[in-house]
Amino acid sequence: MTHESQDASHLSRRTALAGLVGGAGVALTTGCTSSNRTSAQGAAPRPTASATGSPVGATPGVMTLFRDPAFNFNGLWALGGAGFGGSEVGEVLTAVNTINKAGLSSQTYVETFKKLGDQLMRAPEGSKPDRQTRRLRALRAAQYYAQALFFVLGSDTPESEEELYRAGRGAWDKFCELCDPAPVTAGIPYGKTPLPVWFFRPDDSGKQRPTVILTNGSDGQNVDMWAYGVSAALERDWNALVYDGPGQGQLLFVNRVAFTPRWETVVTPLVDWLVARSDVDAGRIALTGLSMAGNLAPRAAAFEKRIAALVAMPGCLEPWLGFPPEIREILTPNKVQTNNIWNKEVVPELPAAAAGTMKKRFEPFSIPAMLAAREGKVFTDFYTPAKSIEALTITSVVGRITMPTLVLDYEYEQFYPGQPRTMFDKLTSPKDYVKLTAATGAQLHCSPMAPQQHCDVVFDWLQETLPGR
């Protein structure tokens, strides 16, 4: 490699890294269930956009909260949560103005959203908040702590990551405690570290109901599952199970358990626990996967046949392809060679923002990478977590899925473009494909501005697929 080509490679990596961060009312009867929906017996889905790759800029055609696309995507995610009470429009926009006035950076973003979370967890001045007020303030606080947590490794206080996670978890637990009924909590056996679960029910009557298992992605928090499934499930008389798996939430930030490619070993004990409950209809258990869990949930469903319906949001066959080619080409068959390239050629040239992004993207797959990041350092072993991400590929097992499956796609999908349609084509089970579009503000990975539309599509499909008996 010549010095000239090496510099060019570093420049292209810098450019690619800038867009790495991210995950994200009315039913889309015309936008999705008509022209953009296809059954296994029908014709191929009609394209709704020409987005065959990542668009120029990560947020085309949407409001600009921040000029940086990574921060903008996360800001839109916070704003979208307002539809289910997971944020307040005025609070988010005020935080945005505060950050922009101070100068956008990981530090100002973390400080501003953490402060907002802290304020909400205290009683408002001059009032005695009732149970409902405290519950909803805690839910919003959980969102704002999650916003701060996302960028803390790029801030001046990366060592506060676990503390910040615990603050968000405390807000989530307070919210759950004040729900009526409160979700059933448990630790379901998994290896040496139990899986924490929150089992939400519309009421505590003991009525047998269909149940959805909600699976988060590589960097989501429990509050995201409220907006992307729990609230919608309860409104439709469904139960909903939220959980932290390896590489997520408590298991990552506290117990230090990294992702596993064998997600069926995670979901099977969840199903065991559910079918043993008298308030669960064992024949109507659905599994959804949001963001990178659009890979994890299908992997589990390929082996766990008690799942009656599957939703991939979006479908993802190869999470490794979510990284730019300039990053993927660092990985060679040789560990020593790979890590030499990483440490000698890449890390010294990484801009601070790109370094923060790489720390965030790799920490769920490598506890040493996470611990190094908390010390303000870039991990030195690129090979091991990269191979772990590569091992998540499910191309060879997706054909084993037998239950009805809904694959979601998004116009301007910026992380896994093209993969949802490829997954749909490979499925041999009864299947549907829905593309959410910019026409209704539901574009981008996981429709960050439109979780209500998102849930309408998912639960309309689930209730049609798993009708009452």
PDB file of N, CA and C in Angstrom, residues 184 199-211 238-239 273-282:
ATOM      1  N   VAL A 184     -45.161  -7.573  35.259  1.00  0.00           N
ATOM      2  CA  VAL A 184     -44.512  -8.636  36.018  1.00  0.00           C
ATOM      3  C   VAL A 184     -43.030  -8.628  35.648  1.00  0.00           C
ATOM      4  N   PHE A 199     -43.094  -8.025  31.813  1.00  0.00           N
ATOM      5  CA  PHE A 199     -44.262  -8.602  31.136  1.00  0.00           C
ATOM      6  C   PHE A 199     -45.467  -7.700  31.388  1.00  0.00           C
ATOM      7  N   PHE A 200     -45.859  -6.968  30.346  1.00  0.00           N
ATOM      8  CA  PHE A 200     -46.971  -6.023  30.435  1.00  0.00           C
ATOM      9  C   PHE A 200     -48.282  -6.709  30.052  1.00  0.00           C
ATOM     10  N   ARG A 201     -49.354  -6.399  30.814  1.00  0.00           N
ATOM     11  CA  ARG A 201     -50.692  -6.930  30.542  1.00  0.00           C
ATOM     12  C   ARG A 201     -51.698  -5.776  30.555  1.00  0.00           C
ATOM     13  N   PRO A 202     -52.747  -5.839  29.755  1.00  0.00           N
ATOM     14  CA  PRO A 202     -53.755  -4.775  29.786  1.00  0.00           C
ATOM     15  C   PRO A 202     -54.416  -4.642  31.156  1.00  0.00           C
ATOM     16  N   ASP A 203     -54.561  -5.767  31.858  1.00  0.00           N
ATOM     17  CA  ASP A 203     -55.115  -5.767  33.210  1.00  0.00           C
ATOM     18  C   ASP A 203     -54.607  -7.021  33.904  1.00  0.00           C
ATOM     19  N   ASP A 204     -54.960  -7.165  35.168  1.00  0.00           N
ATOM     20  CA  ASP A 204     -54.488  -8.332  35.917  1.00  0.00           C
ATOM     21  C   ASP A 204     -55.603  -9.357  36.138  1.00  0.00           C
ATOM     22  N   SER A 205     -56.529  -9.413  35.169  1.00  0.00           N
ATOM     23  CA  SER A 205     -57.659 -10.337  35.291  1.00  0.00           C
ATOM     24  C   SER A 205     -57.259 -11.791  35.092  1.00  0.00           C
ATOM     25  N   GLY A 206     -56.120 -12.027  34.500  1.00  0.00           N
ATOM     26  CA  GLY A 206     -55.713 -13.391  34.202  1.00  0.00           C
ATOM     27  C   GLY A 206     -56.243 -13.899  32.873  1.00  0.00           C
ATOM     28  N   LYS A 207     -56.915 -13.035  32.117  1.00  0.00           N
ATOM     29  CA  LYS A 207     -57.454 -13.425  30.812  1.00  0.00           C
ATOM     30  C   LYS A 207     -56.323 -13.888  29.896  1.00  0.00           C
ATOM     31  N   GLN A 208     -56.596 -14.978  29.176  1.00  0.00           N
ATOM     32  CA  GLN A 208     -55.596 -15.506  28.245  1.00  0.00           C
ATOM     33  C   GLN A 208     -55.576 -14.636  26.982  1.00  0.00           C
ATOM     34  N   ARG A 209     -54.383 -14.141  26.635  1.00  0.00           N
ATOM     35  CA  ARG A 209     -54.265 -13.193  25.529  1.00  0.00           C
ATOM     36  C   ARG A 209     -53.096 -13.553  24.613  1.00  0.00           C
ATOM     37  N   PRO A 210     -53.156 -13.057  23.355  1.00  0.00           N
ATOM     38  CA  PRO A 210     -51.976 -13.160  22.501  1.00  0.00           C
ATOM     39  C   PRO A 210     -50.858 -12.289  23.087  1.00  0.00           C
ATOM     40  N   THR A 211     -49.636 -12.649  22.785  1.00  0.00           N
ATOM     41  CA  THR A 211     -48.484 -11.977  23.396  1.00  0.00           C
ATOM     42  C   THR A 211     -47.429 -11.701  22.341  1.00  0.00           C
ATOM     43  N   TRP A 238     -53.431  -6.981  23.884  1.00  0.00           N
ATOM     44  CA  TRP A 238     -52.343  -7.945  23.815  1.00  0.00           C
ATOM     45  C   TRP A 238     -51.442  -7.781  25.032  1.00  0.00           C
ATOM     46  N   ASN A 239     -50.762  -8.865  25.402  1.00  0.00           N
ATOM     47  CA  ASN A 239     -49.645  -8.789  26.328  1.00  0.00           C
ATOM     48  C   ASN A 239     -48.383  -8.425  25.549  1.00  0.00           C
ATOM     49  N   TRP A 273     -40.955 -19.523  29.414  1.00  0.00           N
ATOM     50  CA  TRP A 273     -41.550 -18.780  30.534  1.00  0.00           C
ATOM     51  C   TRP A 273     -42.973 -18.353  30.204  1.00  0.00           C
ATOM     52  N   LEU A 274     -43.176 -17.900  28.959  1.00  0.00           N
ATOM     53  CA  LEU A 274     -44.506 -17.432  28.567  1.00  0.00           C
ATOM     54  C   LEU A 274     -45.526 -18.565  28.512  1.00  0.00           C
ATOM     55  N   VAL A 275     -45.166 -19.686  27.905  1.00  0.00           N
ATOM     56  CA  VAL A 275     -46.150 -20.762  27.732  1.00  0.00           C
ATOM     57  C   VAL A 275     -46.545 -21.379  29.070  1.00  0.00           C
ATOM     58  N   ALA A 276     -45.743 -21.170  30.089  1.00  0.00           N
ATOM     59  CA  ALA A 276     -46.083 -21.687  31.416  1.00  0.00           C
ATOM     60  C   ALA A 276     -47.095 -20.801  32.136  1.00  0.00           C
ATOM     61  N   ARG A 277     -47.399 -19.634  31.558  1.00  0.00           N
ATOM     62  CA  ARG A 277     -48.327 -18.693  32.179  1.00  0.00           C
ATOM     63  C   ARG A 277     -49.758 -18.931  31.674  1.00  0.00           C
ATOM     64  N   SER A 278     -50.714 -18.866  32.594  1.00  0.00           N
ATOM     65  CA  SER A 278     -52.112 -19.098  32.208  1.00  0.00           C
ATOM     66  C   SER A 278     -52.717 -17.907  31.477  1.00  0.00           C
ATOM     67  N   ASP A 279     -52.070 -16.719  31.566  1.00  0.00           N
ATOM     68  CA  ASP A 279     -52.621 -15.542  30.889  1.00  0.00           C
ATOM     69  C   ASP A 279     -52.007 -15.324  29.508  1.00  0.00           C
ATOM     70  N   VAL A 280     -51.320 -16.324  28.979  1.00  0.00           N
ATOM     71  CA  VAL A 280     -50.719 -16.263  27.645  1.00  0.00           C
ATOM     72  C   VAL A 280     -51.348 -17.333  26.769  1.00  0.00           C
ATOM     73  N   ASP A 281     -51.825 -16.933  25.600  1.00  0.00           N
ATOM     74  CA  ASP A 281     -52.304 -17.884  24.589  1.00  0.00           C
ATOM     75  C   ASP A 281     -51.077 -18.451  23.893  1.00  0.00           C
ATOM     76  N   ALA A 282     -50.701 -19.663  24.233  1.00  0.00           N
ATOM     77  CA  ALA A 282     -49.462 -20.262  23.737  1.00  0.00           C
ATOM     78  C   ALA A 282     -49.456 -20.441  22.231  1.00  0.00           C
TER      79      ALA A 282
END
